[in-house]
PDB file of C-alpha atoms in Angstrom:
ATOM      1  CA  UNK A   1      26.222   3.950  -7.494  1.00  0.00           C
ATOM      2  CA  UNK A   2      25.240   1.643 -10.070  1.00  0.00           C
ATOM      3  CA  UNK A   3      24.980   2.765 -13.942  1.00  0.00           C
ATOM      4  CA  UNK A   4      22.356   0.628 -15.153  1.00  0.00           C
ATOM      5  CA  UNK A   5      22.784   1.766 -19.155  1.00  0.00           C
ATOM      6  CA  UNK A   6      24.761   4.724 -20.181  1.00  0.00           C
ATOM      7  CA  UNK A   7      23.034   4.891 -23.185  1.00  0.00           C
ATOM      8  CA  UNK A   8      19.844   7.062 -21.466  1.00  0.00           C
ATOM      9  CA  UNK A   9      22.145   8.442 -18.633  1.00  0.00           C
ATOM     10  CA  UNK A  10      21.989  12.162 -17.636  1.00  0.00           C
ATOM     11  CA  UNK A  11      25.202  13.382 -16.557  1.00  0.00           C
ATOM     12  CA  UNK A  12      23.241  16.528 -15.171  1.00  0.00           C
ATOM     13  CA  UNK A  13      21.188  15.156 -12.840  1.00  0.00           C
ATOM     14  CA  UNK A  14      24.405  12.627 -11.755  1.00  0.00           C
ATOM     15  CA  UNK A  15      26.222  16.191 -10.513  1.00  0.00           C
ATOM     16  CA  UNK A  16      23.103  17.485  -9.223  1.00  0.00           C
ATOM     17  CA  UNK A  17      22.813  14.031  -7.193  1.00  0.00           C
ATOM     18  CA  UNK A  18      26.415  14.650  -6.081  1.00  0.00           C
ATOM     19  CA  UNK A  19      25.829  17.739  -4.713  1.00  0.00           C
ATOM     20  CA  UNK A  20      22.738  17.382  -2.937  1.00  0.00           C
ATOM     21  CA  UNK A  21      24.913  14.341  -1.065  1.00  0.00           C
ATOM     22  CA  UNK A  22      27.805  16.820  -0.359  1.00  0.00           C
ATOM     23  CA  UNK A  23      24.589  19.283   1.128  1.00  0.00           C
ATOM     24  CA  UNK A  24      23.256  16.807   2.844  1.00  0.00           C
ATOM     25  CA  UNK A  25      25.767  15.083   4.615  1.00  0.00           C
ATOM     26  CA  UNK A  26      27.388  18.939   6.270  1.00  0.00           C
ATOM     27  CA  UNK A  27      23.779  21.067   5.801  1.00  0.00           C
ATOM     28  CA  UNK A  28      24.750  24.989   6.575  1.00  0.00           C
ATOM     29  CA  UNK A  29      28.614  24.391   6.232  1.00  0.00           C
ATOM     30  CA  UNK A  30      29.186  24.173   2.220  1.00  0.00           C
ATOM     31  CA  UNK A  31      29.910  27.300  -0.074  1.00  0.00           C
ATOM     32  CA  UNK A  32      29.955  26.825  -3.788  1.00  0.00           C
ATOM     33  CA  UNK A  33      33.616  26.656  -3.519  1.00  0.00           C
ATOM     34  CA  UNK A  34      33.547  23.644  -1.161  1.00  0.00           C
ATOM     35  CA  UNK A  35      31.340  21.783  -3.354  1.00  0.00           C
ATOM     36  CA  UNK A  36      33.060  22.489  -6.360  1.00  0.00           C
ATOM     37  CA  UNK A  37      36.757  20.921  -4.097  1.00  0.00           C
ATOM     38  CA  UNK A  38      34.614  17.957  -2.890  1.00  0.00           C
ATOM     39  CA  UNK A  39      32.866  17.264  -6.192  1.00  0.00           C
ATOM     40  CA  UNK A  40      35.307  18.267  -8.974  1.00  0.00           C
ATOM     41  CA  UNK A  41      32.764  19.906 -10.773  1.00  0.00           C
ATOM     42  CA  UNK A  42      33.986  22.679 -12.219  1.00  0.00           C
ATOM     43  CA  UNK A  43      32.703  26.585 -10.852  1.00  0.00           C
ATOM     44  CA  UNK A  44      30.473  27.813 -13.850  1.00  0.00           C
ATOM     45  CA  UNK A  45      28.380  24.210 -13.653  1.00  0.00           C
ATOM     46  CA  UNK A  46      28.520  24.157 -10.135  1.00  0.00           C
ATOM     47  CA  UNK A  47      27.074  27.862 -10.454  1.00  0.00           C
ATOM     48  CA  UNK A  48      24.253  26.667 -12.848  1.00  0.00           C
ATOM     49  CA  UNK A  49      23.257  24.124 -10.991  1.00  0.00           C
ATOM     50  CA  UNK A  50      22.832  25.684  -7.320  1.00  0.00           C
ATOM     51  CA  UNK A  51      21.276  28.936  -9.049  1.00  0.00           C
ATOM     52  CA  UNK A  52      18.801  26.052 -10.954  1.00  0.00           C
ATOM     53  CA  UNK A  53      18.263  23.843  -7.740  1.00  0.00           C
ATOM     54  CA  UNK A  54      18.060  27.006  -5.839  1.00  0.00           C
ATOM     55  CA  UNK A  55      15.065  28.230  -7.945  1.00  0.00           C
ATOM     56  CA  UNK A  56      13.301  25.149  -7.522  1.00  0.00           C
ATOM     57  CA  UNK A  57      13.943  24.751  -3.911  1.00  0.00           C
ATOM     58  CA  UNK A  58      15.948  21.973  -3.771  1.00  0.00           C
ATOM     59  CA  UNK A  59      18.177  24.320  -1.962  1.00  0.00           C
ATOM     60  CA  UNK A  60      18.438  26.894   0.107  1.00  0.00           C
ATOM     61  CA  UNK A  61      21.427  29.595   0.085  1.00  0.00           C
ATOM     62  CA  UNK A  62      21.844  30.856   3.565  1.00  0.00           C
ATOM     63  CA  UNK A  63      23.812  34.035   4.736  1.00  0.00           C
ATOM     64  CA  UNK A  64      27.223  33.605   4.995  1.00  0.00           C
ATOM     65  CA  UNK A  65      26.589  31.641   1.473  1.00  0.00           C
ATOM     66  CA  UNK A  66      25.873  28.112   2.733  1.00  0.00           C
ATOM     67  CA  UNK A  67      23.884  26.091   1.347  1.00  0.00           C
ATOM     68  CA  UNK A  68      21.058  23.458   3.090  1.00  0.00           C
ATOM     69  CA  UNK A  69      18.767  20.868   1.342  1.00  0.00           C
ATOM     70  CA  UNK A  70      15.297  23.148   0.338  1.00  0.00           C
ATOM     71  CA  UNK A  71      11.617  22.533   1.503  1.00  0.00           C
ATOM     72  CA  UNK A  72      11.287  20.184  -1.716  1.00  0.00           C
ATOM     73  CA  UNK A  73      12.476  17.653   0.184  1.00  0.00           C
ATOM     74  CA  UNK A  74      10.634  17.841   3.231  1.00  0.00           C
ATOM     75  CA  UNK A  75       7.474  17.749   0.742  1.00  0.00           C
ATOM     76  CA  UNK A  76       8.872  14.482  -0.810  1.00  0.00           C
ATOM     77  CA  UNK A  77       9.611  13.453   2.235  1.00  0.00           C
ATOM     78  CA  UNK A  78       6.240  13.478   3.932  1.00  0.00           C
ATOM     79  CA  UNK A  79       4.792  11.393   0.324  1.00  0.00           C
ATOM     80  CA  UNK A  80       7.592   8.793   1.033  1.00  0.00           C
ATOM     81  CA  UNK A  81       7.005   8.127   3.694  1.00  0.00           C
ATOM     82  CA  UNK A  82       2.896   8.709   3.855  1.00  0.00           C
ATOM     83  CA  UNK A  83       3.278   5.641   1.326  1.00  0.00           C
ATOM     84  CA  UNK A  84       5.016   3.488   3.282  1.00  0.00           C
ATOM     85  CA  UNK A  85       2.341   4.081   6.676  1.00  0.00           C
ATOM     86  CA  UNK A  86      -0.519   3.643   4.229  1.00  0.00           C
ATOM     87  CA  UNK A  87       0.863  -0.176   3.358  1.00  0.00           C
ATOM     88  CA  UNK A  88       1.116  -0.742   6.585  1.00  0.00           C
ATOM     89  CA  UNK A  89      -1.924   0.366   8.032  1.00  0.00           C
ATOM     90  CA  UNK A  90      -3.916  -1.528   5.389  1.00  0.00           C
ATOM     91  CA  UNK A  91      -1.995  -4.643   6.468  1.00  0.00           C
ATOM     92  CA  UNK A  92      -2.767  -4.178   9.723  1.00  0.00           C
ATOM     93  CA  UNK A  93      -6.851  -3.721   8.668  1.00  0.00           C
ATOM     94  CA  UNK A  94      -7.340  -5.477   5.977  1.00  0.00           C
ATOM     95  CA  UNK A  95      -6.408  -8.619   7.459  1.00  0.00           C
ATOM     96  CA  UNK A  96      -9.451  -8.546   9.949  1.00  0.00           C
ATOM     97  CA  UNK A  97     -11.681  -7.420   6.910  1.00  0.00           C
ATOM     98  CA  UNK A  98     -10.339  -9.903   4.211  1.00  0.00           C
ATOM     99  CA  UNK A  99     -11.248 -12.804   7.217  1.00  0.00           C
ATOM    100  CA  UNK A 100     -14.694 -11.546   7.882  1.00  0.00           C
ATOM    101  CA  UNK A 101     -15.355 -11.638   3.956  1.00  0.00           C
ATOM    102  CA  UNK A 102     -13.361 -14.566   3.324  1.00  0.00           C
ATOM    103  CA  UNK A 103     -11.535 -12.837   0.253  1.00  0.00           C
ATOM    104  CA  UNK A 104      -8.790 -11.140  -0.808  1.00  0.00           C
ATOM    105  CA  UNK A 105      -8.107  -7.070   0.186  1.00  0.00           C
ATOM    106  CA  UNK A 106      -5.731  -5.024  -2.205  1.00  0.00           C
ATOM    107  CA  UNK A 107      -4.503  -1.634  -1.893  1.00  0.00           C
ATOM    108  CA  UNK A 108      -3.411   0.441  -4.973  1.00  0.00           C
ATOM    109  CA  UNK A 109      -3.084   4.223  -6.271  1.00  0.00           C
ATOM    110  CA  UNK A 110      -3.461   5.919  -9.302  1.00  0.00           C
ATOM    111  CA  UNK A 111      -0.149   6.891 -11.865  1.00  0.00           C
ATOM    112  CA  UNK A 112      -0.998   8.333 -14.696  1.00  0.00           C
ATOM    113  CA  UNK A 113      -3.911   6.332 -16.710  1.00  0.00           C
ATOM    114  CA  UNK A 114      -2.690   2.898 -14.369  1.00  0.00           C
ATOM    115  CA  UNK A 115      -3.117   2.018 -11.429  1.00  0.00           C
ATOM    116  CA  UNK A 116      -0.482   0.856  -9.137  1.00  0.00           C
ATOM    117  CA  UNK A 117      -0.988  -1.896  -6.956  1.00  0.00           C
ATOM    118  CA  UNK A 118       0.477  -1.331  -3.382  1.00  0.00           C
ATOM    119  CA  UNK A 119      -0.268  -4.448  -1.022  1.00  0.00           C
ATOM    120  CA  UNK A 120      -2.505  -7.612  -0.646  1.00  0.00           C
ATOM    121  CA  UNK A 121      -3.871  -9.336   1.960  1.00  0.00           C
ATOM    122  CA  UNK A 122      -4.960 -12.461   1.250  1.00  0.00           C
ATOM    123  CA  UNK A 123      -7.831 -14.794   2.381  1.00  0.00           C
ATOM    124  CA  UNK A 124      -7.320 -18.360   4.080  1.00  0.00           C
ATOM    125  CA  UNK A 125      -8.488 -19.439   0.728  1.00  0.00           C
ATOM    126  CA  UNK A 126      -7.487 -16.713  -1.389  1.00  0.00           C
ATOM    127  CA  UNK A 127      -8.558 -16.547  -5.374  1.00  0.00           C
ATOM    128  CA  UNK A 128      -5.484 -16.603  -7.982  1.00  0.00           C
ATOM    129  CA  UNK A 129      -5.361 -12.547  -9.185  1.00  0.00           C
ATOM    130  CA  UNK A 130      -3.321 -11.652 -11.973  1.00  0.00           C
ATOM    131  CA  UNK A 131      -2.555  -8.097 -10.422  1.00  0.00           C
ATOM    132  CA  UNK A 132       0.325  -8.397  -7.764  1.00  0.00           C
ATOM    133  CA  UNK A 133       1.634  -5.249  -5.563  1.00  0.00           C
ATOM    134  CA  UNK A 134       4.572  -3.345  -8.185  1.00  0.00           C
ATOM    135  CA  UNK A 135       1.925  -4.136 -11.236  1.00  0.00           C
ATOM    136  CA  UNK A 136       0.396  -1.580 -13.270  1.00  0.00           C
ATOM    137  CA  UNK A 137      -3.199  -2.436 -14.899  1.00  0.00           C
ATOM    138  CA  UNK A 138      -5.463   0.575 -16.765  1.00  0.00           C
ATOM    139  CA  UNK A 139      -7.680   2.223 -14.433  1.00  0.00           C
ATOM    140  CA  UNK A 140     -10.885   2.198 -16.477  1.00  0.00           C
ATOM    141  CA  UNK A 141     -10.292  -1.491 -16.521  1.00  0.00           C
ATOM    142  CA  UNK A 142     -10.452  -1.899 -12.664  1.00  0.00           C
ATOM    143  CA  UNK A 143     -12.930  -1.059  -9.467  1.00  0.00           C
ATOM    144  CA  UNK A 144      -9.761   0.768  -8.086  1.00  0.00           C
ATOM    145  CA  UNK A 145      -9.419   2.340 -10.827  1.00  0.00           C
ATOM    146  CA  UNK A 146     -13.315   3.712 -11.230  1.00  0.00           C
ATOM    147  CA  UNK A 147     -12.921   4.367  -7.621  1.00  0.00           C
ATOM    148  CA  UNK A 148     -10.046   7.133  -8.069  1.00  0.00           C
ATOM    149  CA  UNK A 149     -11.244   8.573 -10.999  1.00  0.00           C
ATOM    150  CA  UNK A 150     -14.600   8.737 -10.194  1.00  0.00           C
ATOM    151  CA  UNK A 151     -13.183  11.848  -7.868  1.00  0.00           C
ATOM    152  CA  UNK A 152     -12.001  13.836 -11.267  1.00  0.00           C
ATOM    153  CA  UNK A 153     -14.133  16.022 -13.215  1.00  0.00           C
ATOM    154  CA  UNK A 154     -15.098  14.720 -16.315  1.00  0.00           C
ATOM    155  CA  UNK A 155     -13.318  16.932 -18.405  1.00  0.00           C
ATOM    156  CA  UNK A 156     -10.418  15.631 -16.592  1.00  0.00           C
ATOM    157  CA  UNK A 157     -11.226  12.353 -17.028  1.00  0.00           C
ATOM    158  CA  UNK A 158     -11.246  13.244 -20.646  1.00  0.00           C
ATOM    159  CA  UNK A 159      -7.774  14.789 -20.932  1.00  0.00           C
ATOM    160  CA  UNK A 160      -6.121  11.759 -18.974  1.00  0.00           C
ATOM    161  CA  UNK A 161      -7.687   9.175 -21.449  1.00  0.00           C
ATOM    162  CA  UNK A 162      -7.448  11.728 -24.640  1.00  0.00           C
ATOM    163  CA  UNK A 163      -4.365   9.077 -25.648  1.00  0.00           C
ATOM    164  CA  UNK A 164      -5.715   5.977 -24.744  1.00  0.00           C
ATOM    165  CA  UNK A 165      -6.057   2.721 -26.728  1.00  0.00           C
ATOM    166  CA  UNK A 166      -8.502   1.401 -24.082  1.00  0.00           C
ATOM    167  CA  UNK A 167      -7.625  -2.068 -24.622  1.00  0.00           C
ATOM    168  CA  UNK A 168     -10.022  -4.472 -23.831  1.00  0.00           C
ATOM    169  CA  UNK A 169      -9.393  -7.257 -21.481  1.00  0.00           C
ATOM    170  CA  UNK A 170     -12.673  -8.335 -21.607  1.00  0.00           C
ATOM    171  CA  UNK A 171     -16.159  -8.426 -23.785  1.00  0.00           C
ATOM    172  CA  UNK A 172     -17.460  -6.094 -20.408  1.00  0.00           C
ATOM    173  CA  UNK A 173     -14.406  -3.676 -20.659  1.00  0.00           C
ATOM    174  CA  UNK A 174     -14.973  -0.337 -21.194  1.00  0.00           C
ATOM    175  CA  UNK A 175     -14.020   0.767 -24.840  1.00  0.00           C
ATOM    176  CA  UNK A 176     -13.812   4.314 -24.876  1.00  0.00           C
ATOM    177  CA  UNK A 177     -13.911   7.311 -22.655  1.00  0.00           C
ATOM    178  CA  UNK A 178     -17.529   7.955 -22.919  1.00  0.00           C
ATOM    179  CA  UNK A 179     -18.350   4.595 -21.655  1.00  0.00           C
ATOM    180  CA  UNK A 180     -16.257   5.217 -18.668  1.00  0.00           C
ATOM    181  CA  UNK A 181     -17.824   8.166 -17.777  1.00  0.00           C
ATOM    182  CA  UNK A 182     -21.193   6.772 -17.714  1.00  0.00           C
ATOM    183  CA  UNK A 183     -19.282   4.256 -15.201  1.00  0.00           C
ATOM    184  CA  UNK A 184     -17.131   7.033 -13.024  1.00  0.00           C
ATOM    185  CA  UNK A 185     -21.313   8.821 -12.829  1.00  0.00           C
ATOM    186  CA  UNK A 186     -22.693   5.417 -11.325  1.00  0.00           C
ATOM    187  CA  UNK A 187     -19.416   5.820  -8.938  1.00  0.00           C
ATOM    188  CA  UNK A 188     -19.930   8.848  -7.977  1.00  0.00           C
ATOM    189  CA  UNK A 189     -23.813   7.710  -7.076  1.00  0.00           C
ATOM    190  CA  UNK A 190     -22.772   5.040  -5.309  1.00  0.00           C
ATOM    191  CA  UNK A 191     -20.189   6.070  -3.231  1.00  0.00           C
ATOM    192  CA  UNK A 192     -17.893   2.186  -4.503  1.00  0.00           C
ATOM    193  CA  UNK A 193     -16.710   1.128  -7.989  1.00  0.00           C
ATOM    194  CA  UNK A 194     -17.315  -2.254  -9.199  1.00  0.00           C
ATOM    195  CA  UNK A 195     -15.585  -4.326 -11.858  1.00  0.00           C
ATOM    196  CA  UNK A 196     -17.653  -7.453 -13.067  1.00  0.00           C
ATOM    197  CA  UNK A 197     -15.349  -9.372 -15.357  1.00  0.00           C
ATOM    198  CA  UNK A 198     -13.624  -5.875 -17.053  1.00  0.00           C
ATOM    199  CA  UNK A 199     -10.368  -7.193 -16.180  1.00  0.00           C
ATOM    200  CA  UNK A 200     -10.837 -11.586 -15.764  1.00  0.00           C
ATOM    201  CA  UNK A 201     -13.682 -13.483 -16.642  1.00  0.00           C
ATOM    202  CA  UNK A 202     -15.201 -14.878 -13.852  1.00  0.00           C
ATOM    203  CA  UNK A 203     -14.047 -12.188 -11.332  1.00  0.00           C
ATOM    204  CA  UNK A 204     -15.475  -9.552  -9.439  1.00  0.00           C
ATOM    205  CA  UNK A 205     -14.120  -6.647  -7.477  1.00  0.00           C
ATOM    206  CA  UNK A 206     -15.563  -4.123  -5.635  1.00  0.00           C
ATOM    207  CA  UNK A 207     -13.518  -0.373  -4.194  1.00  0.00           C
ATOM    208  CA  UNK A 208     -13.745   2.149  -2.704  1.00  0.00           C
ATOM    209  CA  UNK A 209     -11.652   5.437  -2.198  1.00  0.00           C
ATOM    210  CA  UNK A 210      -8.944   6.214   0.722  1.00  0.00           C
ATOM    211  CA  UNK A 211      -8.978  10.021   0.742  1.00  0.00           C
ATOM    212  CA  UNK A 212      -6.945  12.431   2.766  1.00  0.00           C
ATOM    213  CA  UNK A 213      -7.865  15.062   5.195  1.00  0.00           C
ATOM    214  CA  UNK A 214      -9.013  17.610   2.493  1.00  0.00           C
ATOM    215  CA  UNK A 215     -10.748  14.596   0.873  1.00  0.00           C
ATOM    216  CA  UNK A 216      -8.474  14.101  -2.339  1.00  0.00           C
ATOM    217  CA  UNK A 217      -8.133  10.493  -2.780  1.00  0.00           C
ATOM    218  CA  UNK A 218      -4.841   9.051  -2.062  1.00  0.00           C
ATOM    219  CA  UNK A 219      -5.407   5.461  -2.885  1.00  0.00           C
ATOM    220  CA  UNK A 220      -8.196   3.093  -3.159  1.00  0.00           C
ATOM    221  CA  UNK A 221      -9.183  -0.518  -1.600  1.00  0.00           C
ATOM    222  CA  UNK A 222     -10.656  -3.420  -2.688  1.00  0.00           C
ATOM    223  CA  UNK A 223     -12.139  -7.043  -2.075  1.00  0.00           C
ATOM    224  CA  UNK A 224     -11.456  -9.697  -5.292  1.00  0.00           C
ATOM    225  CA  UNK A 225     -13.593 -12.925  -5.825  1.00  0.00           C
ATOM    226  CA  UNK A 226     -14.758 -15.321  -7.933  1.00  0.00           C
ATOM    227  CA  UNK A 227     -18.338 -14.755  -9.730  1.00  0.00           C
ATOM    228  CA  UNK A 228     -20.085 -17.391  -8.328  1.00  0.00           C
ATOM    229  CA  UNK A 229     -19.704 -15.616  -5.072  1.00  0.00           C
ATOM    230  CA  UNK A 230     -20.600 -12.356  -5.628  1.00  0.00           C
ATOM    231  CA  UNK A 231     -24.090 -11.739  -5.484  1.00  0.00           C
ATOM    232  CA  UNK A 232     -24.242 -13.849  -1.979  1.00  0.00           C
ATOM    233  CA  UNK A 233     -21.094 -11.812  -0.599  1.00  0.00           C
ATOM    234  CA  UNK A 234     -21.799  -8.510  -2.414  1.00  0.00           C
ATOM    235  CA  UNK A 235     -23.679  -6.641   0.263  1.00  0.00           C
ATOM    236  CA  UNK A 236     -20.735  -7.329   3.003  1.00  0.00           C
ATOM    237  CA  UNK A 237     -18.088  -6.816   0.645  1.00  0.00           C
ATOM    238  CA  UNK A 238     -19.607  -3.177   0.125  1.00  0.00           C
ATOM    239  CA  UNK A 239     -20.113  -2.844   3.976  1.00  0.00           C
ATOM    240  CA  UNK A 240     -16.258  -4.119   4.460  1.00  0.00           C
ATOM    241  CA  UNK A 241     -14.901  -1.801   1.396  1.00  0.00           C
ATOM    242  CA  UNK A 242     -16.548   1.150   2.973  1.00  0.00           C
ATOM    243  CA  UNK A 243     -15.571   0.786   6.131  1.00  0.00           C
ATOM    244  CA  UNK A 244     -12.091  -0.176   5.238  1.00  0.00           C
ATOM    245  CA  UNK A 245     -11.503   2.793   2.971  1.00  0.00           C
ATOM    246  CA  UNK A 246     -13.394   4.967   5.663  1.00  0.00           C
ATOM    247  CA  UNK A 247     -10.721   3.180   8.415  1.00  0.00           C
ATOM    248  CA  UNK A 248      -7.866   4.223   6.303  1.00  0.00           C
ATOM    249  CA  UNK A 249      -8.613   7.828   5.391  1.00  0.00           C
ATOM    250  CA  UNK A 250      -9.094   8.746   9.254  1.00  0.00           C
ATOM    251  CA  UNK A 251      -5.720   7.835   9.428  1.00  0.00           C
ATOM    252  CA  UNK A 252      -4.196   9.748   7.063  1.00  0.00           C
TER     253      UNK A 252
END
């Protein structure tokens, strides 16, 4: 394993790491005392840090006093790899969509105040973006963005952004929180998010929300193009975001 800069290292979680390996690679066959021989950790950390990881189910302590990787894992797990079938299925559909339209599809979430971008599929003639998947850009800034929030309460909305500088891209970004709301309202109206030059001048975007079974939204879709294309293509895009976003929730 690589140490990348000792200076912010946690020796902690490097044990617990250790240990979790040791679990993983004989589940049901280690006691404490095994892990402590294979590790060379000494007993009273190796007893903190099973009682710790214990309590918050990274592991479970069987009967004869064996240990197994907990249910927290199996919950990460599922997110994983959730992640990596969403990028994949929106490959798979965008790339009819973002033909019909004739512009670029991108997928993203939400972290935090940013959104994440996920995946693109481009156009035969696709615009230059400045987002690219593994970039973060504010969400009030972007359709995405609107789209995802747009499913918070306000009040929510308010506590996420009670920090922010809300820097503006643009002349058309929103400034503050209450000017976002007004926009996450219109969302919510709507049923898409739009972003008319918030982020680029002389771009528009329109989203939508990919939500999951129990309808939280898990990530959101869009279609990117230059301004002097979007009031002719603005009624399919909206048909195409819709039914994209709608494609991608059924599967999730």
């Amino acid at each position: 394993m690589e140490r990348t800069d000792r200076k912010y290292w946690v020796p902690a979680l490097e044990r617990a790491h250790e240990v979790l390996h040791c679990i993983a690679a004989r589940p049901s066959r280690m006691r404490m005392m095994d892990l402590v021989s294979e590790t060379g950790i000494n007993k009273s950390t190796m007893f903190s840090l099973l009682q710790t990881m214990e309590t918050l189910q990274w592991v479970n302590r069987e009967k004869g006093e064996t240990y197994a990787l907990g249910p927290v894992f199996a919950t990460l797990g599922r997110a994983y790899f959730s992640g990596i079938d969403l990028v994949a299925q929106f490959q798979r559909l965008a790339a009819g969509a973002a033909e019909r339209i004739g512009e670029t599809a991108q997928l993203a979430r939400l972290e935090g105040i940013h959104i994440l971008y996920l995946a693109k599929k481009e156009a035969p003639a696709p615009v230059r973006l400045v987002s690219e998947p593994g970039m973060r850009i504010p969400a009030y800034a972007t359709a995405m963005g609107k789209a995802l929030l747009a499913n918070m309460p306000d009040e929510r909305v308010r506590t996420l952004f009670a920090n922010a500088a809300f820097e503006r891209f643009t002349d058309k970004t929103a400034s503050n929180v209450d000017a976002l709301l007004g926009q996450l309202e219109q969302v919510r109206q709507l049923g898409y998010a739009v972003d008319e030059e918030e982020v680029v001048n002389g771009i528009a975007c329109i989203a939508a929300a990919v939500k999951d079974p129990g309808g939280v939204p898990v990530a959101a879709v869009s279609f990117t193009m230059p301004l002097p294309r979007w009031e002719a293509k603005k009624p399919d895009a909206r048909k195409e975001v819709l039914r994209l976003a709608e494609q991608l929730s059924s599967l999730q």
